[in-house]
């Protein structure tokens, strides 16, 4: 079961809520009407839902966010309270004056809230080893279900006297895993049902019915109330019957006096029951977690197991919660998109009158400088209505409430904020009530940010192959962010890589060391903050290719003047071996020059491919002139050598001549 029902009183409450429904097919092919007009809730994963018919509110908990939403009867968010991580269970007192919230997060606690004012009346902190998840009110006490180490760990239940803060843990007649569900019924106000709805095959379905009128809970009946895994339990309006469901298509019922005497019930052909609730007049609502276009909500009249009303959720939404208005006619439904791109939670009120629709206007400047107060003015069609301002920006991707005002008698209002720089989206909202539907409007304001001073050095230097270079980034004044990223992008196919990301030193400097094998573009990035714009700076570290030339086959070396020559016999062909930094498609440029007329003149220029190891060999063949002076060198020349990933570099000249 995915909610805990409050202890109810048989008060008569006027009901005027409704939801728009449209036929899913033509009259000739009439089928269940499709829900339309649902409100998207600002919540990720709703856990429990209860309804306060006195103050006309629907309460929903979100364990992940640690929040509770106070909704109007038409889905408007009237209040949004941050309570504690892991908040799940909700229970209301019989007079609907107080709400109790169970939390299994950092504080294993039960929070107490005044329903008239929404104010926190206190937090009852429990044993830190107890992860409190479910809660109910009966016999003047607050009852809670807990586990100890997670949802499949052994569980138990206890009671809290809110007047004295006394906590008592009670024994269960059968073992449970996870926090047991706690169920009450207006037809049996002194009865508490404790049920294991865990996924544990051994204990799921264990159920005990307790009388809580005495000094301690007394077991009146017990048994295993399921043919498989139990998923949820309700008690009939008169308190005489248990109604429960498992997974797949299983729904059961049994006398509350004998839970094990179960029989299949509500065998209506619908499967994947996810949620249920019993109204005070005996009507039973079942919600289904299917996506196949069949019925998503079925309502059976008192005393019948056949659905008298059926509804379809839109697209592939799964119905996760159905909750009746105590003593009234409204049924509130939550659904959630099942598609990967659509997980929105929608709120649907069924039955009652149609909501009234009002108007809402808002005027905001298109641009404003950072640090200057911003005013948004407008009108709402309901005099003296409460209006809230929510902000979404770079520092708070989710909606953050920044202002709240009461409109004047003419519906006029002024909201204010002091936004940080960037593009800010404002939502002006009137949550509605049990008469008016919620309405909101959005405005975007560009808050200009200051320019950021950012530099990077050195730049456009020429460096040897294999050398290590230190680059220094310098960041000027910012508001809150002092983190820089230094990225290296070696020329060629090697991917961009993050070299360093951290906060600058006190002078705004951040350094990084790079060992160079290719010409490398270095970039420093600043992501910006609330008042200073993103910035980047770039430098290039040119890197020479490693180049060497090794002539061989000479019979001796000797100096001619101050220059060392290699001497070859005229019948010997010199062999030149080039070694160079390898790269796909790379070639060496081998230049042979002859000394003539007092000058060195190009004789032969060869572009020769390298092998995968960066080697390239050349043999100088032909007839060699005795006494002529020659020299040779090899080189990598950007572009000419087949690529641009290194900077041009040459080997030294090697001088040679031929003798007889």
XYZ file of C-alpha atoms in Angstrom:
660
model
C 0.000 0.000 0.000
C 1.290 3.441 -0.808
C -0.380 5.599 1.776
C -1.606 5.546 5.347
C -5.172 6.549 6.052
C -5.961 8.853 8.901
C -8.377 7.977 11.658
C -11.646 9.359 10.384
C -14.746 10.749 11.983
C -18.168 10.515 10.511
C -18.433 14.270 10.082
C -20.389 15.450 7.089
C -18.255 17.588 4.840
C -19.603 19.458 1.849
C -17.834 18.461 -1.355
C -17.542 20.536 -4.497
C -14.461 19.159 -6.303
C -14.302 17.643 -9.746
C -12.041 16.832 -12.646
C -12.734 17.316 -16.325
C -13.220 13.999 -18.096
C -13.502 13.425 -21.810
C -14.775 10.393 -23.622
C -11.995 8.079 -24.744
C -14.049 6.976 -27.753
C -17.109 7.847 -29.812
C -20.554 7.128 -28.320
C -20.753 4.004 -30.479
C -17.552 2.725 -28.917
C -18.024 4.129 -25.444
C -15.289 3.309 -22.973
C -13.922 4.697 -19.730
C -13.555 8.495 -19.848
C -10.031 9.866 -20.010
C -8.765 12.183 -17.326
C -7.769 15.648 -18.517
C -6.716 18.918 -16.974
C -4.422 17.381 -14.364
C -1.921 19.591 -12.558
C 1.801 18.745 -12.687
C 3.174 18.665 -9.151
C 6.692 19.886 -8.240
C 7.633 16.533 -6.779
C 9.828 13.622 -7.886
C 8.556 10.607 -5.980
C 5.382 10.981 -3.917
C 5.087 8.520 -1.052
C 1.927 9.115 1.001
C -1.256 11.117 0.485
C -3.901 12.174 3.039
C -6.805 14.609 2.837
C -7.875 17.208 5.410
C -11.576 17.969 4.690
C -11.789 20.706 7.331
C -9.075 22.951 5.914
C -9.569 21.677 2.343
C -6.010 20.433 1.863
C -4.315 17.425 0.305
C -0.962 16.497 1.893
C 1.720 14.655 -0.095
C 5.177 13.572 1.089
C 8.366 13.299 -0.967
C 10.990 11.138 0.828
C 13.777 11.991 -1.590
C 13.413 15.752 -1.135
C 12.413 15.499 2.519
C 9.405 17.689 1.820
C 5.659 17.791 2.298
C 3.318 19.601 -0.067
C 0.156 21.308 1.135
C -2.119 21.243 -1.929
C -5.440 22.879 -2.634
C -8.285 20.636 -3.735
C -7.373 21.428 -7.345
C -3.637 20.737 -6.999
C -2.220 24.191 -6.279
C 0.784 24.246 -3.935
C -0.332 26.330 -0.963
C 2.706 25.499 1.148
C 5.860 23.471 0.718
C 7.593 22.398 3.902
C 11.090 20.991 4.204
C 10.895 18.496 7.035
C 13.535 15.764 7.127
C 15.122 13.350 4.648
C 13.206 10.103 4.305
C 9.843 11.604 5.255
C 7.142 9.114 4.272
C 4.140 8.431 6.478
C 1.392 10.943 7.310
C -1.459 10.612 9.775
C -4.151 13.103 10.816
C -5.908 13.282 14.161
C -9.667 12.477 14.145
C -10.545 16.184 14.295
C -8.004 17.028 11.533
C -6.286 19.565 13.745
C -2.837 17.946 13.706
C -0.697 16.102 11.193
C 2.067 13.672 12.112
C 4.918 12.962 9.658
C 7.230 9.955 9.988
C 10.845 10.306 8.864
C 13.488 7.597 8.462
C 16.293 9.997 7.502
C 18.939 11.730 9.585
C 16.442 12.192 12.393
C 14.397 9.078 13.059
C 11.493 11.165 14.176
C 7.834 12.076 14.078
C 7.097 15.727 13.296
C 3.911 17.379 14.512
C 2.196 20.151 12.505
C -0.800 22.366 13.189
C -3.201 21.980 10.262
C -4.835 25.369 10.706
C -1.611 27.380 10.601
C 0.826 24.946 9.016
C 3.276 25.622 11.835
C 5.645 23.045 13.296
C 4.531 22.142 16.801
C 7.532 19.972 17.595
C 9.664 17.002 16.590
C 9.604 13.750 18.523
C 13.047 12.186 18.063
C 13.100 8.406 18.416
C 15.817 5.809 18.892
C 18.399 6.418 16.122
C 18.384 2.704 15.253
C 14.690 2.854 14.261
C 13.897 3.929 10.719
C 10.364 5.226 11.053
C 8.341 4.997 7.832
C 4.633 4.569 8.625
C 2.336 6.286 11.092
C -1.320 6.203 12.235
C -3.453 7.726 15.000
C -5.746 5.589 17.202
C -6.760 5.469 20.840
C -5.209 8.877 21.564
C -1.718 7.663 20.582
C 0.456 7.994 17.520
C 1.461 4.555 16.209
C 4.508 4.087 14.019
C 6.069 1.295 11.956
C 9.818 0.985 11.592
C 12.624 -1.116 10.199
C 16.187 -1.259 11.477
C 18.620 -1.547 8.569
C 16.550 -1.025 5.441
C 13.269 -2.067 3.944
C 14.080 -5.788 3.975
C 15.412 -5.779 7.535
C 13.352 -6.966 10.522
C 10.639 -4.473 11.396
C 8.368 -3.610 14.257
C 5.932 -1.047 15.590
C 5.569 1.236 18.546
C 3.500 4.043 19.997
C 4.119 7.653 20.935
C 2.145 9.630 23.485
C 2.476 13.160 22.023
C 1.448 14.731 25.336
C 4.296 13.157 27.328
C 6.714 12.222 24.513
C 6.710 8.671 25.874
C 7.692 6.040 23.314
C 6.816 2.353 23.727
C 7.882 -0.476 21.452
C 5.434 -3.372 21.153
C 5.776 -7.037 20.302
C 4.233 -8.375 17.122
C 2.577 -11.804 17.050
C 4.400 -12.628 13.808
C 7.657 -11.524 12.238
C 7.697 -8.726 9.667
C 10.285 -7.352 7.296
C 10.457 -3.645 6.711
C 8.216 -1.136 8.418
C 4.707 -2.625 8.636
C 1.716 -0.729 7.289
C -0.653 0.688 9.897
C -4.322 0.886 8.872
C -7.361 2.296 10.662
C -11.028 2.610 9.743
C -13.811 5.024 10.715
C -16.014 2.003 11.310
C -13.620 0.639 13.970
C -11.919 3.662 15.562
C -10.261 1.602 18.291
C -8.804 -0.988 15.904
C -5.328 -0.902 14.418
C -4.253 -3.276 11.643
C -0.527 -4.013 11.348
C 0.504 -5.684 8.073
C 3.742 -6.775 6.389
C 3.711 -5.518 2.783
C 7.392 -6.152 2.159
C 8.828 -8.131 -0.704
C 10.005 -10.838 1.672
C 8.477 -14.137 0.572
C 8.530 -15.569 4.099
C 6.786 -12.788 6.003
C 4.862 -10.732 3.435
C 1.163 -10.927 4.252
C 1.595 -11.481 7.994
C -1.150 -9.385 9.586
C -2.421 -8.663 13.086
C -5.582 -6.855 14.187
C -5.159 -4.998 17.491
C -7.522 -3.447 20.008
C -5.815 -0.253 21.260
C -8.293 0.811 23.925
C -6.410 -0.739 26.844
C -3.065 -0.118 28.473
C -1.404 -1.876 25.584
C -2.468 -3.219 22.192
C -4.320 -6.523 22.408
C -4.345 -8.957 19.481
C -7.898 -9.756 18.403
C -6.994 -11.742 15.290
C -4.016 -12.590 13.134
C -3.073 -14.602 10.060
C -1.346 -14.558 6.712
C -3.501 -12.334 4.535
C -2.208 -13.194 1.068
C -1.618 -16.020 -1.358
C 1.695 -14.433 -2.339
C 3.383 -11.121 -1.722
C 1.088 -8.538 -0.137
C 1.287 -5.056 -1.653
C -1.420 -3.081 0.172
C -4.264 -3.353 2.695
C -7.459 -1.434 3.500
C -10.252 -1.920 6.030
C -13.875 -1.640 4.935
C -15.876 1.397 6.039
C -17.729 -0.574 8.714
C -14.502 -2.151 9.999
C -15.611 -5.714 9.326
C -13.562 -6.677 6.274
C -9.972 -6.564 5.105
C -9.313 -5.722 1.460
C -5.823 -6.275 0.081
C -3.909 -6.797 -3.115
C -0.687 -8.350 -4.254
C 1.177 -8.129 -7.523
C -0.249 -9.013 -10.882
C -4.019 -9.488 -10.755
C -4.516 -10.669 -7.161
C -7.003 -8.841 -4.902
C -8.306 -10.492 -1.723
C -10.820 -9.912 1.033
C -11.292 -11.576 4.404
C -13.221 -11.039 7.641
C -11.173 -8.832 9.945
C -11.827 -11.403 12.659
C -10.079 -14.105 10.573
C -7.476 -12.654 8.138
C -6.393 -16.085 6.924
C -9.925 -16.800 5.655
C -9.276 -14.901 2.475
C -10.936 -15.135 -0.911
C -10.323 -13.537 -4.256
C -12.180 -10.249 -4.594
C -12.784 -7.421 -7.073
C -12.056 -9.849 -9.879
C -12.767 -7.246 -12.563
C -10.174 -8.236 -15.148
C -7.794 -5.407 -14.316
C -4.248 -6.134 -13.175
C -1.274 -4.403 -11.546
C -3.151 -2.904 -8.609
C -0.941 -0.210 -7.129
C -3.166 1.693 -4.693
C -6.547 1.574 -2.993
C -8.772 3.482 -0.588
C -12.170 2.930 1.047
C -14.547 5.858 1.435
C -16.592 6.396 4.569
C -19.727 5.472 2.584
C -18.213 2.109 1.600
C -17.109 2.875 -1.951
C -13.808 1.267 -2.897
C -11.352 2.924 -5.295
C -8.571 0.929 -6.930
C -5.723 2.432 -8.940
C -3.662 0.446 -11.419
C -0.039 0.679 -12.482
C -0.617 -0.388 -16.077
C 0.359 1.240 -19.359
C -1.682 -0.827 -21.796
C -4.636 1.513 -22.263
C -6.972 -0.374 -19.940
C -8.717 1.057 -16.890
C -6.461 3.015 -14.524
C -9.008 3.890 -11.809
C -12.027 1.755 -10.873
C -14.654 2.718 -8.286
C -17.015 0.104 -6.839
C -20.144 1.101 -4.880
C -20.644 -0.025 -1.309
C -21.442 -3.730 -1.120
C -20.319 -4.453 -4.689
C -17.084 -5.697 -6.194
C -17.927 -4.586 -9.731
C -16.742 -1.180 -10.907
C -19.510 1.357 -11.410
C -17.051 3.987 -12.630
C -13.814 3.680 -14.562
C -11.244 6.232 -15.749
C -8.213 6.235 -18.010
C -5.017 8.115 -17.223
C -3.387 9.855 -20.193
C -0.745 8.274 -22.404
C 1.284 5.752 -20.406
C 0.749 7.247 -16.948
C 0.670 4.830 -14.037
C -1.741 5.596 -11.212
C 0.216 5.603 -7.948
C -2.291 6.948 -5.384
C -6.061 7.136 -4.909
C -7.347 8.884 -1.768
C -10.915 9.780 -0.796
C -11.962 13.002 0.896
C -13.077 11.793 4.370
C -16.836 12.213 4.699
C -17.062 13.627 1.183
C -17.337 12.651 -2.436
C -14.002 13.738 -3.889
C -11.416 11.205 -4.966
C -7.875 12.473 -5.495
C -5.653 10.605 -7.924
C -1.899 10.850 -8.534
C -0.341 9.445 -11.679
C 3.189 9.320 -12.968
C 4.511 9.129 -16.519
C 6.135 5.797 -17.285
C 8.096 6.913 -20.350
C 11.813 7.658 -19.998
C 11.219 11.235 -21.127
C 8.083 11.785 -19.062
C 8.137 11.118 -15.332
C 5.913 14.021 -14.319
C 3.607 13.514 -11.355
C 0.059 14.681 -12.071
C -2.779 15.471 -9.686
C -6.377 14.676 -10.640
C -9.451 15.546 -8.481
C -12.491 13.412 -9.354
C -16.141 14.268 -8.656
C -17.731 17.422 -7.324
C -18.115 20.726 -9.084
C -15.824 22.156 -11.734
C -13.244 24.632 -10.404
C -13.574 28.309 -11.112
C -10.820 29.806 -13.218
C -9.393 33.204 -12.449
C -6.846 35.512 -14.088
C -3.269 36.354 -13.200
C -0.982 38.968 -14.753
C 2.637 39.830 -14.019
C 4.995 42.488 -15.358
C 8.786 42.253 -15.003
C 11.687 44.036 -16.734
C 13.386 42.150 -19.558
C 16.855 43.037 -18.244
C 18.312 44.330 -15.014
C 21.838 44.794 -13.627
C 23.135 42.429 -10.977
C 22.756 43.533 -7.360
C 19.730 45.774 -7.969
C 16.359 44.893 -6.347
C 13.860 43.611 -8.900
C 10.114 44.306 -8.691
C 7.369 42.247 -10.328
C 3.895 43.757 -10.282
C 0.595 42.203 -11.283
C -3.026 41.454 -10.574
C -4.975 38.351 -9.576
C -8.692 37.931 -10.150
C -9.392 36.845 -6.559
C -9.344 39.771 -4.090
C -6.818 39.418 -1.240
C -5.530 36.134 -2.691
C -2.087 34.891 -1.550
C 0.496 35.137 -4.343
C 3.916 33.506 -4.352
C 7.059 34.213 -6.341
C 9.374 31.351 -7.317
C 12.803 31.718 -8.893
C 14.763 29.297 -11.065
C 18.340 30.213 -11.983
C 21.841 28.799 -12.386
C 22.469 28.570 -8.643
C 19.079 26.951 -7.898
C 17.914 24.786 -10.837
C 14.733 23.905 -8.953
C 12.019 26.357 -7.990
C 12.867 28.423 -4.920
C 10.216 30.533 -3.232
C 11.609 34.063 -2.854
C 8.567 36.157 -1.911
C 4.993 35.858 -0.688
C 2.361 38.609 -0.500
C -1.344 38.976 -0.020
C -2.983 40.848 -2.881
C -4.993 43.900 -1.930
C -8.776 44.153 -2.190
C -8.460 44.971 -5.888
C -6.188 41.984 -6.513
C -3.027 44.075 -7.001
C 0.339 42.877 -5.730
C 4.067 43.659 -5.847
C 6.718 40.978 -5.439
C 10.439 41.653 -4.970
C 13.714 39.787 -5.321
C 17.427 40.510 -5.575
C 18.586 37.953 -8.147
C 22.088 36.874 -8.955
C 23.377 37.396 -12.459
C 22.296 35.235 -15.353
C 18.975 34.354 -16.944
C 16.388 34.067 -14.197
C 12.978 32.496 -14.659
C 10.269 33.749 -12.317
C 6.981 31.956 -11.682
C 4.171 33.963 -10.135
C 1.605 31.594 -8.671
C -1.797 31.583 -7.027
C -2.361 28.101 -5.576
C -6.145 28.238 -5.624
C -8.377 26.645 -3.017
C -11.442 24.409 -2.906
C -13.207 26.854 -5.261
C -10.551 28.211 -7.613
C -8.135 26.255 -9.763
C -4.445 27.092 -9.414
C -2.933 29.487 -11.928
C 0.598 30.658 -12.617
C 2.524 32.699 -15.141
C 6.240 32.946 -15.888
C 8.600 35.749 -16.833
C 12.287 35.614 -17.736
C 14.717 38.344 -16.738
C 18.304 38.638 -17.939
C 20.488 39.823 -15.082
C 23.746 41.012 -16.581
C 26.971 39.630 -15.123
C 30.311 41.359 -14.779
C 33.090 40.504 -17.214
C 35.719 38.129 -15.824
C 39.451 38.761 -16.203
C 41.216 35.528 -17.149
C 44.614 34.950 -18.772
C 46.915 32.044 -19.602
C 50.669 32.015 -20.175
C 53.011 31.224 -21.846
C 51.624 31.499 -25.362
C 52.998 30.758 -28.830
C 56.291 29.415 -27.537
C 58.450 26.837 -29.350
C 59.439 23.852 -27.232
C 61.566 20.771 -27.695
C 60.011 17.350 -28.039
C 59.549 15.735 -24.592
C 60.058 18.959 -22.647
C 57.878 19.811 -19.638
C 56.252 23.237 -19.607
C 54.438 24.912 -16.740
C 51.386 26.951 -17.740
C 49.909 29.552 -15.416
C 46.275 30.702 -15.423
C 45.361 33.895 -13.624
C 41.798 34.680 -12.505
C 40.656 38.169 -11.608
C 37.855 39.209 -9.257
C 34.793 36.923 -8.925
C 31.818 36.614 -6.608
C 31.868 33.072 -5.227
C 33.483 30.695 -7.699
C 37.311 30.450 -7.726
C 37.600 27.151 -9.569
C 39.420 26.907 -12.880
C 39.790 24.069 -15.358
C 42.937 23.675 -17.462
C 42.484 21.559 -20.585
C 45.101 20.289 -23.022
C 44.301 19.569 -26.654
C 47.299 18.005 -28.436
C 47.143 18.515 -32.191
C 46.027 15.432 -34.072
C 43.629 12.692 -33.093
C 44.486 12.523 -29.405
C 41.405 13.598 -27.407
C 41.066 16.722 -25.340
C 41.934 16.012 -21.719
C 41.409 17.747 -18.411
C 44.801 18.458 -16.856
C 43.739 20.130 -13.648
C 40.594 21.426 -11.962
C 40.792 23.136 -8.608
C 40.526 26.422 -6.738
C 43.128 29.087 -7.486
C 45.648 30.198 -4.898
C 45.238 33.431 -2.924
C 46.662 35.452 -5.821
C 44.251 33.938 -8.340
C 46.841 31.688 -9.964
C 46.563 28.059 -11.013
C 49.460 26.175 -12.607
C 49.712 22.898 -14.458
C 52.625 20.968 -15.949
C 52.452 19.439 -19.410
C 54.949 17.081 -21.033
C 54.912 17.929 -24.722
C 55.073 15.486 -27.623
C 52.926 17.461 -30.033
C 51.964 21.069 -30.501
C 49.295 21.562 -27.848
C 46.495 24.068 -27.458
C 45.868 24.826 -23.794
C 42.620 26.312 -22.588
C 41.595 27.580 -19.177
C 37.880 27.750 -18.393
C 35.951 29.601 -15.722
C 32.338 28.467 -15.340
C 31.141 31.778 -13.934
C 29.140 32.436 -10.811
C 26.186 34.481 -9.697
C 27.777 37.835 -10.605
C 30.650 37.125 -13.008
C 30.315 35.748 -16.505
C 31.963 32.545 -17.769
C 35.333 33.125 -19.403
C 38.100 31.242 -21.153
C 41.624 31.904 -22.398
C 43.778 29.964 -24.848
C 47.453 29.534 -25.601
C 49.462 27.372 -28.004
C 52.644 25.512 -27.064
C 54.430 24.722 -30.303
C 56.395 21.469 -30.013
C 59.185 20.447 -32.326
C 59.265 16.945 -33.754
C 62.224 14.833 -32.621
C 64.501 14.446 -35.652
C 67.836 12.649 -36.143
C 69.920 11.583 -39.168
C 72.549 8.866 -39.063
C 74.794 8.444 -42.152
C 76.817 5.219 -42.436
C 79.250 3.204 -44.690
C 82.008 5.844 -44.523
C 85.518 4.475 -44.060
C 86.766 7.364 -41.949
C 85.956 10.824 -40.572
C 88.255 13.812 -40.518
C 88.067 17.553 -40.327
C 88.340 19.735 -43.375
C 89.101 23.079 -41.860
C 86.788 23.266 -38.901
C 84.102 20.965 -40.319
C 83.959 17.212 -39.765
C 83.530 15.229 -42.982
C 82.681 11.604 -43.620
C 84.850 10.021 -46.334
C 83.353 7.413 -48.687
C 85.033 5.355 -51.408
C 83.589 6.402 -54.740
C 82.183 2.924 -55.323
C 80.360 2.934 -51.961
C 76.785 4.194 -51.785
C 76.170 6.234 -48.560
C 73.258 5.042 -46.377
C 71.188 7.621 -44.479
C 68.855 6.468 -41.688
C 66.325 9.016 -40.384
C 64.557 8.605 -37.040
C 61.651 10.918 -36.323
C 58.604 11.170 -34.037
C 56.136 8.790 -35.756
C 52.689 9.877 -36.913
C 50.346 8.346 -39.495
C 51.239 9.480 -43.017
C 54.316 11.405 -41.917
C 57.294 11.921 -44.280
C 60.813 13.148 -43.775
C 62.295 15.864 -45.963
C 65.843 14.789 -46.831
C 67.915 17.590 -48.399
C 71.230 16.915 -50.180
C 73.390 19.924 -51.118
C 76.617 20.295 -53.113
C 79.239 22.974 -52.693
C 79.674 24.824 -55.979
C 80.872 28.272 -56.922
C 81.580 29.102 -53.314
C 78.039 28.328 -52.167
C 75.989 25.399 -50.943
C 73.343 24.635 -53.516
C 70.392 22.273 -53.368
C 71.179 19.102 -55.252
C 68.360 16.718 -54.320
C 65.284 17.248 -52.095
C 63.394 14.082 -51.199
C 60.139 13.611 -49.263
C 60.371 10.044 -48.000
C 57.723 8.197 -45.923
C 58.378 6.982 -42.387
C 57.434 3.533 -41.224
C 55.289 2.934 -38.113
C 58.385 3.132 -35.912
C 59.322 6.550 -37.336
C 62.217 5.198 -39.454
C 63.077 6.160 -43.033
C 66.165 5.020 -44.985
C 67.774 6.344 -48.163
C 70.745 5.031 -50.162
C 72.580 7.496 -52.382
C 73.290 5.548 -55.555
C 74.824 6.485 -58.866
C 78.311 7.657 -59.873
C 79.972 9.720 -57.199
C 82.353 12.566 -58.073
C 85.679 12.290 -56.283
C 86.615 15.399 -54.309
C 83.191 17.072 -54.476
C 81.828 18.313 -51.169
C 78.334 17.359 -50.076
C 76.127 17.813 -47.052
C 72.792 16.293 -45.955
C 70.168 16.945 -43.374
C 66.668 15.682 -42.662
C 63.735 17.577 -41.266
C 60.099 17.636 -40.289
C 58.371 20.531 -42.028
C 54.862 21.409 -40.901
C 52.348 20.612 -43.664
C 55.038 19.530 -46.163
C 55.814 16.441 -44.062
C 52.191 15.308 -44.249
C 50.664 16.734 -41.059
C 50.630 19.763 -38.772
C 50.784 18.212 -35.318
C 54.391 19.260 -34.633
C 56.524 22.330 -35.186
C 59.185 22.382 -37.961
C 62.556 20.937 -36.880
C 65.757 19.862 -38.668
C 68.664 17.618 -37.875
C 72.208 19.033 -38.037
C 73.982 18.983 -41.416
C 76.253 16.004 -42.027
C 79.171 16.698 -44.432
C 80.692 14.053 -46.700
C 82.930 13.581 -49.743
C 84.197 10.765 -51.985
C 87.734 9.462 -52.619
C 89.199 6.820 -54.904
